[in-house]
Coordinates of C-alpha atoms in Angstrom, one line a residue:
M383 CA 0.1 0.1 0.0
A384 CA 1.0 3.5 -0.5
G385 CA 2.8 5.4 2.2
S386 CA 2.0 9.0 3.5
D387 CA 1.6 11.5 1.0
E388 CA 4.5 13.5 2.7
V389 CA 6.9 10.6 3.1
N390 CA 6.1 9.6 -0.5
R391 CA 6.7 13.4 -1.8
N392 CA 10.0 13.8 -0.1
E393 CA 11.4 10.3 -1.4
C394 CA 10.2 11.4 -4.9
K395 CA 12.1 14.5 -4.7
T396 CA 15.5 12.9 -4.0
A397 CA 15.1 10.7 -7.1
V398 CA 14.2 13.3 -9.6
P399 CA 15.4 16.7 -10.7
I400 CA 13.3 19.3 -9.4
H401 CA 12.0 20.2 -12.9
T402 CA 10.7 16.7 -13.5
W403 CA 9.2 16.8 -10.3
V404 CA 7.2 19.9 -10.9
L405 CA 6.0 19.0 -14.1
I406 CA 4.9 15.2 -13.4
S407 CA 3.3 16.6 -10.1
N408 CA 1.2 19.0 -12.1
F409 CA -0.1 16.3 -14.7
K410 CA -0.9 14.0 -11.7
L411 CA -2.7 17.2 -9.6
A412 CA -4.8 17.9 -13.1
Y413 CA -5.4 14.0 -13.7
N414 CA -6.6 13.4 -10.2
M415 CA -9.2 16.6 -10.9
L416 CA -10.4 15.0 -14.2
R417 CA -11.2 11.4 -13.2
R418 CA -14.3 10.7 -11.6
A419 CA -15.5 7.8 -9.1
D420 CA -18.5 6.6 -11.3
G421 CA -15.8 6.0 -14.2
T422 CA -16.7 9.4 -16.1
F423 CA -14.1 11.8 -17.2
D424 CA -14.4 15.5 -17.3
R425 CA -13.1 16.1 -21.1
D426 CA -14.1 19.6 -21.3
L427 CA -11.7 20.5 -18.5
A428 CA -8.9 18.1 -19.4
E429 CA -9.2 19.9 -22.9
Y430 CA -8.8 23.5 -21.1
L431 CA -5.9 22.3 -18.9
D432 CA -3.8 20.3 -21.4
R433 CA -0.9 22.5 -22.6
R434 CA -1.0 22.5 -26.4
V435 CA 1.2 23.9 -29.1
P436 CA 0.0 24.5 -32.6
P437 CA 1.8 22.8 -35.5
D438 CA 4.4 25.3 -36.9
A439 CA 5.6 25.0 -40.7
R440 CA 8.6 27.3 -39.8
A441 CA 11.6 26.0 -38.5
Q442 CA 11.8 25.3 -34.7
E443 CA 15.2 24.1 -33.9
G444 CA 15.5 22.6 -37.3
V445 CA 12.2 20.9 -37.3
S446 CA 8.9 22.0 -39.0
S447 CA 5.3 20.1 -38.6
F448 CA 1.8 20.3 -39.7
D449 CA -1.6 18.3 -39.0
H450 CA -3.1 16.1 -41.6
V451 CA -6.3 14.3 -41.5
I452 CA -6.2 10.6 -42.7
D453 CA -9.6 9.6 -41.8
P454 CA -12.2 11.9 -41.6
S455 CA -15.1 9.4 -40.7
V456 CA -13.5 9.4 -37.2
G457 CA -11.6 12.7 -37.2
L458 CA -8.4 10.6 -36.9
E459 CA -5.1 13.0 -37.9
V460 CA -1.5 12.8 -37.6
R461 CA 1.0 15.4 -36.5
I462 CA 3.8 15.2 -39.3
Y463 CA 7.4 16.3 -38.0
R464 CA 10.1 16.5 -40.9
A465 CA 13.6 18.3 -40.8
A466 CA 13.0 21.8 -41.9
A467 CA 14.4 23.3 -45.2
N468 CA 16.9 25.5 -43.7
N469 CA 18.3 22.3 -41.8
A470 CA 18.9 20.3 -45.1
A471 CA 22.3 21.2 -45.8
G472 CA 23.5 19.9 -42.5
A473 CA 20.9 17.1 -42.3
G474 CA 22.5 14.9 -44.7
A475 CA 21.1 13.0 -47.7
G476 CA 18.6 10.8 -45.5
A477 CA 16.5 13.9 -45.0
A478 CA 16.4 15.5 -48.3
A479 CA 13.1 14.1 -49.3
V480 CA 11.3 16.0 -46.2
T481 CA 12.4 19.5 -46.8
L482 CA 9.8 20.3 -49.6
P483 CA 6.7 22.7 -49.0
I484 CA 4.0 20.8 -47.3
L485 CA 2.0 20.1 -50.6
D486 CA 4.8 19.1 -52.5
F487 CA 5.8 16.8 -49.7
L488 CA 2.8 14.9 -49.4
T489 CA 2.7 14.1 -53.1
G490 CA 6.0 13.6 -53.8
A491 CA 7.8 10.4 -54.9
P492 CA 9.9 8.0 -53.0
S493 CA 13.3 9.4 -51.9
P494 CA 16.3 7.4 -53.2
D495 CA 17.8 7.9 -49.8
P496 CA 16.7 5.7 -47.0
F497 CA 15.1 7.5 -43.9
P498 CA 13.0 6.1 -41.2
V499 CA 9.4 6.9 -40.5
I500 CA 8.5 6.6 -36.6
L501 CA 4.8 6.1 -36.0
F502 CA 4.5 7.4 -32.5
F503 CA 1.8 7.1 -30.0
H504 CA 1.4 9.6 -27.1
G505 CA 1.0 8.5 -23.5
G506 CA -1.8 9.8 -21.1
S507 CA -3.1 6.3 -19.8
F508 CA -5.5 6.1 -22.8
A509 CA -7.5 9.1 -21.5
H510 CA -5.1 12.2 -21.1
S511 CA -3.1 14.0 -23.7
S512 CA -3.0 14.3 -27.4
S513 CA -0.5 14.9 -30.6
S514 CA -0.3 18.3 -29.9
T515 CA 0.6 18.3 -26.2
A516 CA 3.3 20.3 -25.6
I517 CA 5.5 17.4 -24.2
Y518 CA 5.1 15.1 -26.7
D519 CA 5.4 17.7 -29.4
N520 CA 8.9 18.3 -27.8
L521 CA 9.6 14.4 -27.8
C522 CA 8.8 14.1 -31.4
R523 CA 11.0 16.8 -32.7
R524 CA 13.7 15.2 -30.5
F525 CA 13.2 12.0 -32.6
V526 CA 13.3 14.0 -35.8
K527 CA 16.9 15.4 -34.8
L528 CA 17.8 11.7 -33.7
S529 CA 16.6 9.8 -37.0
K530 CA 17.1 12.3 -39.7
G531 CA 13.6 11.1 -40.7
V532 CA 9.9 11.7 -40.4
V533 CA 7.7 11.4 -37.2
L534 CA 4.0 10.9 -37.4
S535 CA 2.5 11.4 -34.1
V536 CA -1.1 9.8 -34.1
N537 CA -3.9 11.7 -32.4
Y538 CA -6.1 8.5 -31.5
R539 CA -9.5 8.5 -29.8
R540 CA -9.5 8.4 -25.9
A541 CA -11.2 6.6 -23.0
P542 CA -13.5 6.3 -21.7
E543 CA -15.7 8.0 -24.4
H544 CA -13.8 5.7 -26.7
R545 CA -13.1 2.2 -25.2
Y546 CA -11.1 -0.7 -26.4
P547 CA -10.4 -1.4 -29.3
C548 CA -10.6 2.2 -30.6
A549 CA -7.1 3.2 -29.8
Y550 CA -5.6 0.3 -31.5
D551 CA -8.1 0.5 -34.5
D552 CA -6.8 4.4 -35.0
G553 CA -3.1 3.0 -34.7
W554 CA -3.7 0.5 -37.3
A555 CA -5.6 2.8 -39.5
A556 CA -2.6 5.3 -39.1
L557 CA 0.1 2.5 -40.0
K558 CA -1.8 1.5 -43.2
W559 CA -2.1 4.9 -44.2
A560 CA 1.7 5.6 -43.7
M561 CA 2.5 2.1 -45.7
S562 CA 0.4 3.4 -48.5
Q563 CA 1.9 6.9 -49.0
P564 CA 4.6 7.1 -51.9
F565 CA 6.4 10.3 -50.1
L566 CA 7.1 8.1 -47.0
R567 CA 8.9 5.5 -49.1
S568 CA 12.4 5.5 -49.4
G569 CA 15.9 3.9 -50.5
E570 CA 16.5 0.4 -52.4
G571 CA 13.1 -0.8 -53.6
A572 CA 11.3 2.4 -52.5
Q573 CA 10.2 0.6 -49.1
P574 CA 8.4 2.1 -46.3
R575 CA 10.8 1.9 -43.2
V576 CA 8.5 2.3 -40.5
F577 CA 9.3 2.0 -36.7
L578 CA 6.3 2.1 -34.0
S579 CA 7.0 4.1 -30.8
G580 CA 5.1 5.1 -27.8
D581 CA 5.3 5.7 -24.2
S582 CA 2.8 4.4 -21.3
S583 CA -0.6 3.9 -23.0
G584 CA 1.0 4.8 -26.4
G585 CA 3.6 1.7 -25.9
N586 CA 0.7 -0.7 -25.3
I587 CA -0.8 0.7 -28.4
A588 CA 2.5 0.0 -30.2
H589 CA 2.6 -3.7 -29.4
H590 CA -0.8 -4.4 -30.4
V591 CA -0.4 -2.6 -33.8
A592 CA 2.8 -4.4 -34.4
V593 CA 0.9 -7.9 -33.8
R594 CA -1.7 -6.8 -36.1
A595 CA 1.0 -5.9 -38.5
A596 CA 2.5 -9.2 -38.2
D597 CA -0.7 -11.0 -38.6
A598 CA -1.0 -9.1 -41.9
G599 CA 2.4 -9.5 -43.0
I600 CA 3.5 -6.2 -43.0
R601 CA 7.0 -5.5 -42.2
I602 CA 7.8 -3.3 -39.3
C603 CA 11.4 -2.3 -38.7
G604 CA 11.2 -1.9 -35.0
N605 CA 9.1 -1.3 -31.8
I606 CA 10.2 1.4 -29.2
L607 CA 8.5 1.2 -26.2
L608 CA 9.1 3.8 -23.3
N609 CA 7.6 2.5 -19.8
A610 CA 4.8 0.6 -22.1
M611 CA 1.6 0.4 -19.7
F612 CA 0.6 -3.3 -19.3
G613 CA -1.3 -4.8 -15.9
G614 CA -2.8 -7.8 -14.9
T615 CA -5.3 -8.8 -11.9
E616 CA -2.5 -10.3 -9.7
R617 CA -0.3 -7.8 -8.2
T618 CA 3.4 -7.7 -9.0
D619 CA 6.3 -7.2 -6.5
S620 CA 7.1 -3.9 -8.0
E621 CA 3.2 -2.9 -7.7
R622 CA 3.2 -3.6 -4.0
R623 CA 6.7 -1.9 -3.4
L624 CA 6.1 1.5 -5.4
D625 CA 2.4 2.0 -5.0
G626 CA 2.2 5.7 -4.7
K627 CA 5.9 6.2 -4.0
Y628 CA 6.7 7.9 -7.4
F629 CA 4.0 9.7 -8.8
V630 CA 1.3 6.8 -9.7
T631 CA -0.7 4.6 -7.4
L632 CA -2.4 1.3 -8.1
Q633 CA -5.6 3.0 -7.7
D634 CA -4.8 5.5 -10.7
R635 CA -3.9 2.5 -13.0
D636 CA -7.0 0.3 -12.0
W637 CA -9.2 3.5 -12.9
Y638 CA -7.7 4.1 -16.6
W639 CA -8.0 0.1 -17.2
K640 CA -11.5 0.1 -16.2
A641 CA -12.1 3.1 -18.5
Y642 CA -10.6 1.5 -21.5
L643 CA -11.1 -2.0 -21.3
P644 CA -14.7 -3.7 -22.3
E645 CA -17.1 -2.9 -19.4
D646 CA -17.2 -6.6 -18.7
A647 CA -13.7 -7.2 -18.7
D648 CA -10.9 -7.5 -15.9
R649 CA -7.1 -6.8 -15.9
D650 CA -6.2 -10.0 -17.6
H651 CA -7.8 -9.1 -20.6
P652 CA -5.4 -9.4 -23.4
A653 CA -5.2 -5.6 -24.2
C654 CA -3.9 -5.0 -20.7
N655 CA -2.1 -8.4 -20.0
P656 CA -0.9 -9.5 -23.4
F657 CA 0.9 -12.9 -22.3
G658 CA -1.4 -13.3 -19.3
P659 CA -3.8 -16.2 -18.8
N660 CA -6.3 -14.9 -21.6
G661 CA -3.4 -13.5 -24.0
R662 CA -1.8 -15.0 -27.0
R663 CA 1.7 -16.0 -27.4
L664 CA 4.0 -15.0 -30.4
R665 CA 5.9 -17.9 -31.1
G666 CA 6.3 -18.1 -35.0
L667 CA 4.9 -15.0 -35.7
P668 CA 7.2 -12.5 -37.6
F669 CA 6.9 -10.1 -34.8
T670 CA 9.4 -7.0 -35.2
K671 CA 12.4 -6.3 -33.1
S672 CA 11.8 -4.4 -29.9
L673 CA 13.8 -1.7 -27.9
I674 CA 12.3 -1.9 -24.7
I675 CA 13.1 1.1 -22.3
V676 CA 12.0 0.4 -18.4
S677 CA 12.3 2.6 -15.6
G678 CA 13.0 0.9 -12.1
L679 CA 10.9 3.4 -10.2
D680 CA 7.7 2.7 -12.4
L681 CA 5.4 0.8 -10.2
T682 CA 4.6 -1.2 -13.3
C683 CA 8.3 -2.1 -14.2
D684 CA 7.8 -5.8 -13.4
R685 CA 5.1 -6.0 -15.9
Q686 CA 7.4 -4.5 -18.6
L687 CA 10.2 -6.8 -17.6
A688 CA 7.9 -9.9 -18.1
Y689 CA 6.7 -8.7 -21.2
A690 CA 10.4 -8.3 -22.6
E691 CA 10.9 -11.9 -21.4
G692 CA 7.8 -13.2 -22.9
L693 CA 9.0 -12.0 -26.5
R694 CA 12.4 -13.6 -25.6
E695 CA 10.6 -16.6 -24.7
D696 CA 8.8 -16.7 -28.1
G697 CA 11.9 -16.4 -30.2
H698 CA 11.8 -12.7 -30.8
H699 CA 14.8 -9.9 -30.5
V700 CA 14.7 -7.8 -27.6
K701 CA 17.1 -4.9 -26.6
L702 CA 16.0 -4.3 -23.1
V703 CA 17.3 -1.0 -21.4
Y704 CA 16.6 -0.9 -17.8
R705 CA 17.1 2.4 -15.8
E706 CA 17.1 1.3 -12.2
K707 CA 17.0 4.8 -10.6
A708 CA 14.8 6.4 -13.4
T709 CA 11.0 7.2 -12.9
I710 CA 8.0 7.7 -15.4
G711 CA 8.6 10.5 -17.8
F712 CA 12.2 10.9 -17.2
Y713 CA 12.6 10.8 -21.3
L714 CA 10.5 14.1 -21.5
L715 CA 13.3 16.5 -20.0
P716 CA 16.8 16.5 -21.0
N717 CA 18.1 17.1 -17.7
T718 CA 19.5 13.6 -16.4
D719 CA 22.0 11.0 -17.6
H720 CA 19.1 8.6 -18.3
Y721 CA 17.7 11.0 -20.9
H722 CA 20.8 11.3 -22.9
E723 CA 21.9 7.7 -22.7
V724 CA 18.3 6.3 -23.6
M725 CA 18.4 8.7 -26.4
E726 CA 21.4 7.3 -27.6
E727 CA 20.0 3.7 -27.5
I728 CA 17.1 4.9 -29.6
S729 CA 19.4 6.4 -32.2
D730 CA 21.3 3.5 -32.2
F731 CA 18.5 1.3 -32.6
L732 CA 17.0 3.2 -35.5
G733 CA 20.2 3.2 -37.6
A734 CA 20.9 -0.4 -36.9
N735 CA 17.3 -1.4 -38.1
L736 CA 16.7 0.9 -40.9
L737 CA 17.0 -1.9 -43.7

């Protein structure tokens, strides 16, 4: 069980830089205001409190962005990030195809030089945030700089208004759209070189979209999961030990799963517990390689470690990066060694698997 709020706050402050503590504590305060005991959610207040930034076609530290609707029937859009034109000279050939004006870019032919396309799913426990939330806008810009490629941040539908499988359906629709676009193809054979990535609920979405891709014979270059959100009915050691100590409580997590899963489901539903008693093993499936980033002070870290081990048991390639003293959200601000070393791991993974 969680200890006293005062003890937990003091312990948390010693583990994270003050800017990170303030950022995530403010999110937690807002999240607590938005969840209701009856399972409903104050969406109007959530939209008001969410710190968002508009797309910017101008160069912001070498990256430009714009929003693009890909499925009007459900209002599904992606925010597209690319290396800005004034950064092309130093970016190298890999970014050359992504420095054109927007209309020319969207209607362009494949690039002869290979570049990665990162399909990113933001976090927020299926209920919060969006593709325009400031912290995720910053992270996606960082990914462009790391990859010299294109990032598509998916503005998927959120719970509890849109339960399972809406987020997965939107992720799948975004992947199929990306795979069909000539301007996102590159290199020998004009292939789409797509990676899936996400944090928290976004990491969960990336996994389930990757499974659908493997079932459909669609080749994914790799999965990059940051503190992916998984669960189950039986509590793990880390859930009991870290409950309430570093920003998150089990009560929080349980609320979000109840808001997202089918109304008659428990936390052993395959969406929550993919390798659990009701889940599906992936042995023999052409599942993509995975880079799995785990924070040792995330109460669900045991879930993420078990997920990585499950993939390995089923014969799949896993690179596990375990940061023992990191908390949730450490990758959102460049103020720790955890951040910089994990960004290097992501850059290396992208480069090694850009086939």
